[in-house]
Coordinates of C-alpha atoms in Angstrom, one line a residue:
M174 CA 0.3 0.1 0.1
K175 CA 1.5 3.5 -1.3
I176 CA 1.2 6.2 2.0
T177 CA 0.1 9.0 0.0
R178 CA -0.3 13.0 1.9
R179 CA -3.8 11.7 2.5
T180 CA -3.3 8.5 4.9
L181 CA -0.2 9.9 6.7
L182 CA -1.9 12.9 7.2
A183 CA -5.6 10.7 8.9
A184 CA -7.3 12.3 11.2
P185 CA -7.1 10.5 14.5
A186 CA -10.0 9.2 14.5
V187 CA -9.1 6.4 12.8
L188 CA -7.8 5.2 15.8
A189 CA -11.5 4.2 16.7
M190 CA -11.5 2.0 13.2
G191 CA -9.9 -1.7 14.6
P192 CA -9.2 -2.9 11.1
A193 CA -8.4 -0.1 9.3
L194 CA -5.9 0.6 12.2
A195 CA -4.6 -2.6 11.6
Q196 CA -4.6 -2.4 8.1
A197 CA -2.4 0.7 7.5
P198 CA 1.3 0.0 7.4
K199 CA 3.0 0.9 10.7
I200 CA 5.9 4.0 10.4
T201 CA 8.9 2.7 12.7
L202 CA 11.8 5.1 13.5
V203 CA 14.7 4.0 13.8
V204 CA 17.2 5.0 16.2
P205 CA 21.0 4.4 15.0
F206 CA 21.9 4.4 18.6
P207 CA 20.8 1.9 21.8
P208 CA 18.0 3.1 24.3
G209 CA 18.0 5.0 27.2
G210 CA 19.8 8.8 25.5
S211 CA 19.0 12.2 23.7
T212 CA 18.1 10.6 21.1
D213 CA 16.1 8.1 22.1
A214 CA 14.1 9.8 24.1
L215 CA 13.0 12.3 21.2
A216 CA 11.7 9.2 19.5
R217 CA 9.3 7.8 21.9
L218 CA 8.1 11.5 22.3
L219 CA 7.0 11.5 19.2
Q220 CA 5.9 7.8 18.3
T221 CA 3.3 8.6 21.3
N222 CA 2.2 11.7 19.4
L223 CA 2.8 10.3 15.8
Q224 CA 0.5 7.7 16.8
N225 CA -2.5 9.8 17.8
K226 CA -2.1 12.2 15.4
L227 CA -2.3 9.9 12.2
G228 CA -4.3 7.2 13.2
R229 CA -0.7 5.0 12.5
V230 CA 0.5 2.5 14.5
V231 CA 4.0 4.1 15.0
I232 CA 7.7 1.6 16.7
V233 CA 10.7 2.8 17.4
E234 CA 13.6 0.1 16.4
N235 CA 16.5 1.0 18.2
K236 CA 19.5 -0.1 15.7
A237 CA 22.9 0.6 17.3
G238 CA 26.1 0.1 15.9
A239 CA 29.6 1.3 14.2
A240 CA 28.9 4.9 15.4
G241 CA 24.8 5.5 13.8
A242 CA 26.2 3.8 11.2
L243 CA 23.8 0.3 11.5
G244 CA 20.8 2.1 12.0
A245 CA 21.1 4.4 9.0
A246 CA 22.5 2.4 7.2
Q247 CA 19.0 0.4 7.2
V248 CA 17.3 3.3 6.9
A249 CA 18.7 3.8 3.1
K250 CA 17.8 0.2 1.9
S251 CA 14.2 0.6 3.1
P252 CA 11.5 1.0 0.5
A253 CA 11.6 4.7 0.1
D254 CA 7.2 5.5 0.7
G255 CA 7.4 6.4 4.5
T256 CA 7.0 3.9 6.4
S257 CA 10.8 4.2 7.5
F258 CA 12.5 6.9 9.1
L259 CA 15.9 8.1 10.8
V260 CA 16.0 10.0 14.5
T261 CA 19.5 10.5 14.9
F262 CA 21.9 13.2 16.2
D263 CA 25.0 15.4 15.6
S264 CA 27.4 12.6 14.9
H265 CA 25.4 11.8 12.1
A266 CA 27.5 14.5 10.1
V267 CA 30.2 12.2 10.7
I268 CA 30.4 9.5 9.3
P269 CA 31.5 10.1 6.5
T270 CA 35.1 10.1 7.9
I271 CA 35.6 8.6 10.8
L272 CA 34.7 4.6 9.8
D273 CA 36.6 3.3 6.7
K274 CA 34.6 1.3 5.0
P275 CA 30.7 3.4 6.1
P276 CA 27.8 0.6 5.5
V277 CA 26.3 4.0 4.3
D278 CA 26.7 7.1 2.0
V279 CA 24.5 9.5 3.9
E280 CA 24.6 12.0 1.7
R281 CA 23.0 9.9 -1.5
E282 CA 21.5 6.8 0.1
L283 CA 19.6 9.4 3.0
M284 CA 17.7 12.4 2.3
P285 CA 17.3 15.5 5.4
V286 CA 13.6 15.8 6.6
F287 CA 13.7 17.9 9.7
L288 CA 15.5 19.8 11.5
V289 CA 14.3 19.4 15.5
G290 CA 17.0 21.8 17.6
T291 CA 20.4 22.0 19.0
A292 CA 21.8 22.6 21.8
P293 CA 26.4 22.7 22.7
Y294 CA 28.3 21.1 24.0
V295 CA 30.0 21.5 27.5
I296 CA 33.6 21.1 28.9
A297 CA 33.1 19.9 32.8
A298 CA 35.6 19.5 35.4
N299 CA 34.9 17.2 38.4
A300 CA 34.5 19.7 41.2
G301 CA 37.3 18.9 43.0
R302 CA 39.9 19.7 40.2
P303 CA 41.7 23.4 40.8
Y304 CA 39.5 24.6 36.8
K305 CA 37.7 26.9 36.8
T306 CA 38.3 28.3 33.7
F307 CA 38.9 26.3 29.8
A308 CA 42.1 28.1 30.7
D309 CA 43.7 26.6 34.1
V310 CA 43.5 23.5 32.1
V311 CA 45.4 25.2 29.4
A312 CA 47.8 26.8 32.1
A313 CA 47.9 22.6 33.3
C314 CA 48.5 20.7 29.9
K315 CA 51.6 22.8 29.4
Q316 CA 53.2 22.4 32.6
S317 CA 52.7 18.8 32.4
P318 CA 51.4 17.6 29.4
G319 CA 49.5 14.4 29.1
A320 CA 48.6 15.1 32.8
V321 CA 44.7 16.1 32.5
K322 CA 42.7 13.5 31.0
Y323 CA 38.9 14.4 29.4
A324 CA 36.1 11.4 29.0
S325 CA 33.9 12.1 25.5
V326 CA 30.5 9.7 24.4
G327 CA 32.9 7.6 22.5
I328 CA 35.9 7.9 19.3
G329 CA 34.6 10.8 16.8
T330 CA 32.0 12.3 18.4
L331 CA 31.6 15.7 18.5
G332 CA 32.7 16.4 22.0
H333 CA 36.3 13.8 21.2
L334 CA 36.8 16.2 18.0
A335 CA 35.6 19.1 19.6
M336 CA 38.4 19.2 22.6
T337 CA 40.8 18.1 19.8
V338 CA 40.2 20.9 18.1
L339 CA 40.1 23.5 21.2
G340 CA 43.9 21.4 21.9
K341 CA 45.2 21.6 18.5
K342 CA 44.4 25.9 18.5
A343 CA 45.7 25.7 22.6
G344 CA 48.4 24.6 21.1
V345 CA 48.1 21.4 24.4
E346 CA 47.9 17.8 24.6
I347 CA 44.5 17.1 26.4
Q348 CA 44.5 13.1 27.4
H349 CA 41.3 11.5 25.6
V350 CA 39.4 8.8 26.8
P351 CA 36.8 7.5 25.4
Y352 CA 33.4 5.3 26.4
R353 CA 30.3 4.1 25.5
G354 CA 28.1 6.6 26.4
G355 CA 27.3 9.8 29.1
G356 CA 26.5 7.6 31.8
P357 CA 29.8 5.8 32.4
A358 CA 31.8 9.0 30.9
M359 CA 30.4 11.3 33.8
N360 CA 30.7 8.3 36.1
D361 CA 34.1 8.0 35.9
V362 CA 33.7 12.2 36.0
L363 CA 32.1 12.3 39.3
G364 CA 34.4 9.7 40.1
G365 CA 37.4 11.4 39.7
H366 CA 38.7 9.0 37.5
V367 CA 38.8 11.6 35.3
D368 CA 39.3 15.1 35.3
L369 CA 36.9 16.6 33.0
I370 CA 34.1 16.3 30.5
A371 CA 32.9 17.4 26.9
G372 CA 29.5 16.2 26.6
S373 CA 26.1 17.6 25.7
A374 CA 25.0 20.7 27.7
A375 CA 21.8 18.1 28.8
L376 CA 24.4 16.1 30.1
V377 CA 26.3 18.5 32.4
A378 CA 22.9 20.0 33.5
A379 CA 22.3 16.8 35.0
Q380 CA 24.7 16.9 37.3
L381 CA 25.3 20.9 38.3
G382 CA 22.9 20.8 41.1
T383 CA 25.1 17.6 42.6
G384 CA 28.1 20.0 43.8
M385 CA 30.6 17.7 41.8
L386 CA 30.4 19.7 38.5
R387 CA 31.7 22.1 37.7
P388 CA 31.4 23.9 34.2
I389 CA 34.4 25.6 33.0
L390 CA 33.4 26.9 29.0
Q391 CA 30.5 26.4 26.8
L392 CA 30.5 25.9 22.8
G393 CA 27.3 27.5 22.4
R394 CA 27.3 31.4 20.9
E395 CA 25.1 32.3 23.2
R396 CA 25.7 31.3 27.0
L397 CA 23.1 29.0 28.2
P398 CA 20.2 30.7 31.0
N399 CA 21.0 27.9 33.8
L400 CA 24.8 28.7 32.6
P401 CA 25.0 32.1 32.8
D402 CA 28.5 32.5 34.7
T403 CA 30.3 29.8 32.7
Q404 CA 32.3 31.8 29.3
T405 CA 32.1 30.5 25.7
A406 CA 34.1 29.2 23.5
I407 CA 34.1 32.6 21.4
E408 CA 34.5 34.8 25.0
A409 CA 37.6 32.5 26.1
G410 CA 39.6 33.4 22.9
F411 CA 38.5 31.1 20.6
P412 CA 36.7 33.2 17.4
D413 CA 34.0 31.6 15.5
F414 CA 34.1 29.1 17.7
E415 CA 30.8 26.6 18.6
T416 CA 30.5 23.3 18.6
L417 CA 26.7 21.6 18.8
A418 CA 25.0 18.8 19.1
W419 CA 21.6 18.2 17.2
W420 CA 18.1 15.9 16.7
G421 CA 17.1 15.4 13.0
I422 CA 15.3 12.8 11.2
F423 CA 15.9 11.0 7.5
A424 CA 13.9 9.4 5.1
P425 CA 15.7 7.2 2.3
A426 CA 16.5 8.7 -0.9
G427 CA 13.1 9.0 -3.4
T428 CA 11.2 9.2 -1.5
P429 CA 8.7 11.5 -2.4
A430 CA 7.4 15.0 -1.3
D431 CA 4.8 14.8 -0.8
I432 CA 5.1 12.5 2.5
T433 CA 8.3 13.7 4.0
S434 CA 6.3 17.1 3.5
A435 CA 3.4 15.8 5.6
M436 CA 5.5 13.6 8.3
A437 CA 7.9 16.7 9.4
K438 CA 3.8 19.0 9.3
S439 CA 3.4 16.7 11.8
V440 CA 5.9 16.7 14.2
K441 CA 6.5 20.0 14.5
E442 CA 2.6 21.0 15.1
I443 CA 4.0 18.3 17.5
L444 CA 6.8 20.2 18.7
S445 CA 5.5 23.6 19.0
E446 CA 2.8 22.7 21.3
P447 CA 4.1 24.5 24.9
A448 CA 4.5 21.1 27.1
I449 CA 6.7 19.8 24.7
A450 CA 8.5 21.9 23.8
A451 CA 9.1 22.5 27.3
Q452 CA 10.2 19.5 28.3
L453 CA 12.5 19.3 25.5
K454 CA 14.3 22.7 26.9
E455 CA 14.2 21.4 29.9
T456 CA 15.9 18.0 29.8
Q457 CA 17.6 18.6 26.9
Q458 CA 18.8 22.1 27.4
M459 CA 17.4 22.1 23.4
T460 CA 17.0 25.6 21.1
L461 CA 13.9 23.9 19.0
L462 CA 14.7 25.6 15.2
L463 CA 11.9 23.2 13.5
E464 CA 13.0 23.7 10.4
D465 CA 12.0 21.4 7.0
A466 CA 14.3 19.9 4.0
A467 CA 16.0 22.8 3.1
P468 CA 17.7 24.5 5.7
F469 CA 18.5 21.1 7.5
K470 CA 20.5 20.1 3.9
T471 CA 21.9 23.1 4.7
F472 CA 22.9 23.1 8.0
F473 CA 23.6 19.4 7.8
D474 CA 26.6 19.7 4.6
K475 CA 27.7 22.6 6.6
Q476 CA 28.4 20.1 9.9
V477 CA 29.1 17.2 6.8
A478 CA 32.4 19.3 5.8
Y479 CA 33.6 21.4 9.3
W480 CA 33.5 17.8 10.9
G481 CA 35.0 15.5 8.0
Q482 CA 38.0 18.8 7.2
V483 CA 38.4 18.0 11.0
V484 CA 38.5 13.9 11.3
R485 CA 41.2 14.1 8.4
E486 CA 42.9 16.5 9.6
N487 CA 43.6 14.4 12.9
N488 CA 43.2 11.2 11.0
I489 CA 40.5 10.1 13.5
R490 CA 39.0 6.7 13.5
A491 CA 36.5 5.1 15.2

């Protein structure tokens, strides 16, 4: 059954029609990471609301592996009929360069549908360490090269790449300790096994009330409202430097425009609801952009170009 704009935007009353609902093809939202992360949370929020809105069965499938490339490949190889979408985030832009043989061409086999929003990365220190600014970290690295260690949520993630760029610009070596996810990385920083963490604003903000973590640098262009006393990288002497987490939706290349436009419209309506928008801002520190395919493609192409160059220049491999 081919999905048209009419079927994708079917009235919620269809929910009351058991047989009709059972016959309608389900929509799968593929998350290319394990359950529990920010992308998984976004997909499950959309799942419930899309199902109610469209009168269609919507499921979330976690397909983790290869820096998000396995889930991306699954969607790329799915029928281009509106039954499969990828809900992913910033590391998607690094797949072309971080993997020796990526299983998917993210620029040709997938098409941008909707850009949800962005949030800055934040560098924070164990509160027992003496670092109050990034300049303190640079000074410590110059005094004892390699002695300062930072955690990231994995090789080739934007936290890792941002620290690579900052260290290079400052002329110092900051030792990278990669982890498989934000939970393990944060646990070791809080436990004092690692000095710093480069993570999303949401990951850092969740620990600010504990008194065990001190934010020292944020990588957005403007200070976050909940971090009014923490410098941006630009203020700290790194002109025009920013690193943003972002969340977006992709479809298999060749999916008809009326289908992708209808999905984008539905998602925008859901995320524009005040309670849902407030939830994302509070839990993910997210700035909602809610942009459709054209501006999303421009944004994504810039991310691929910039971070791809960082990966190549520093010979980084997952």
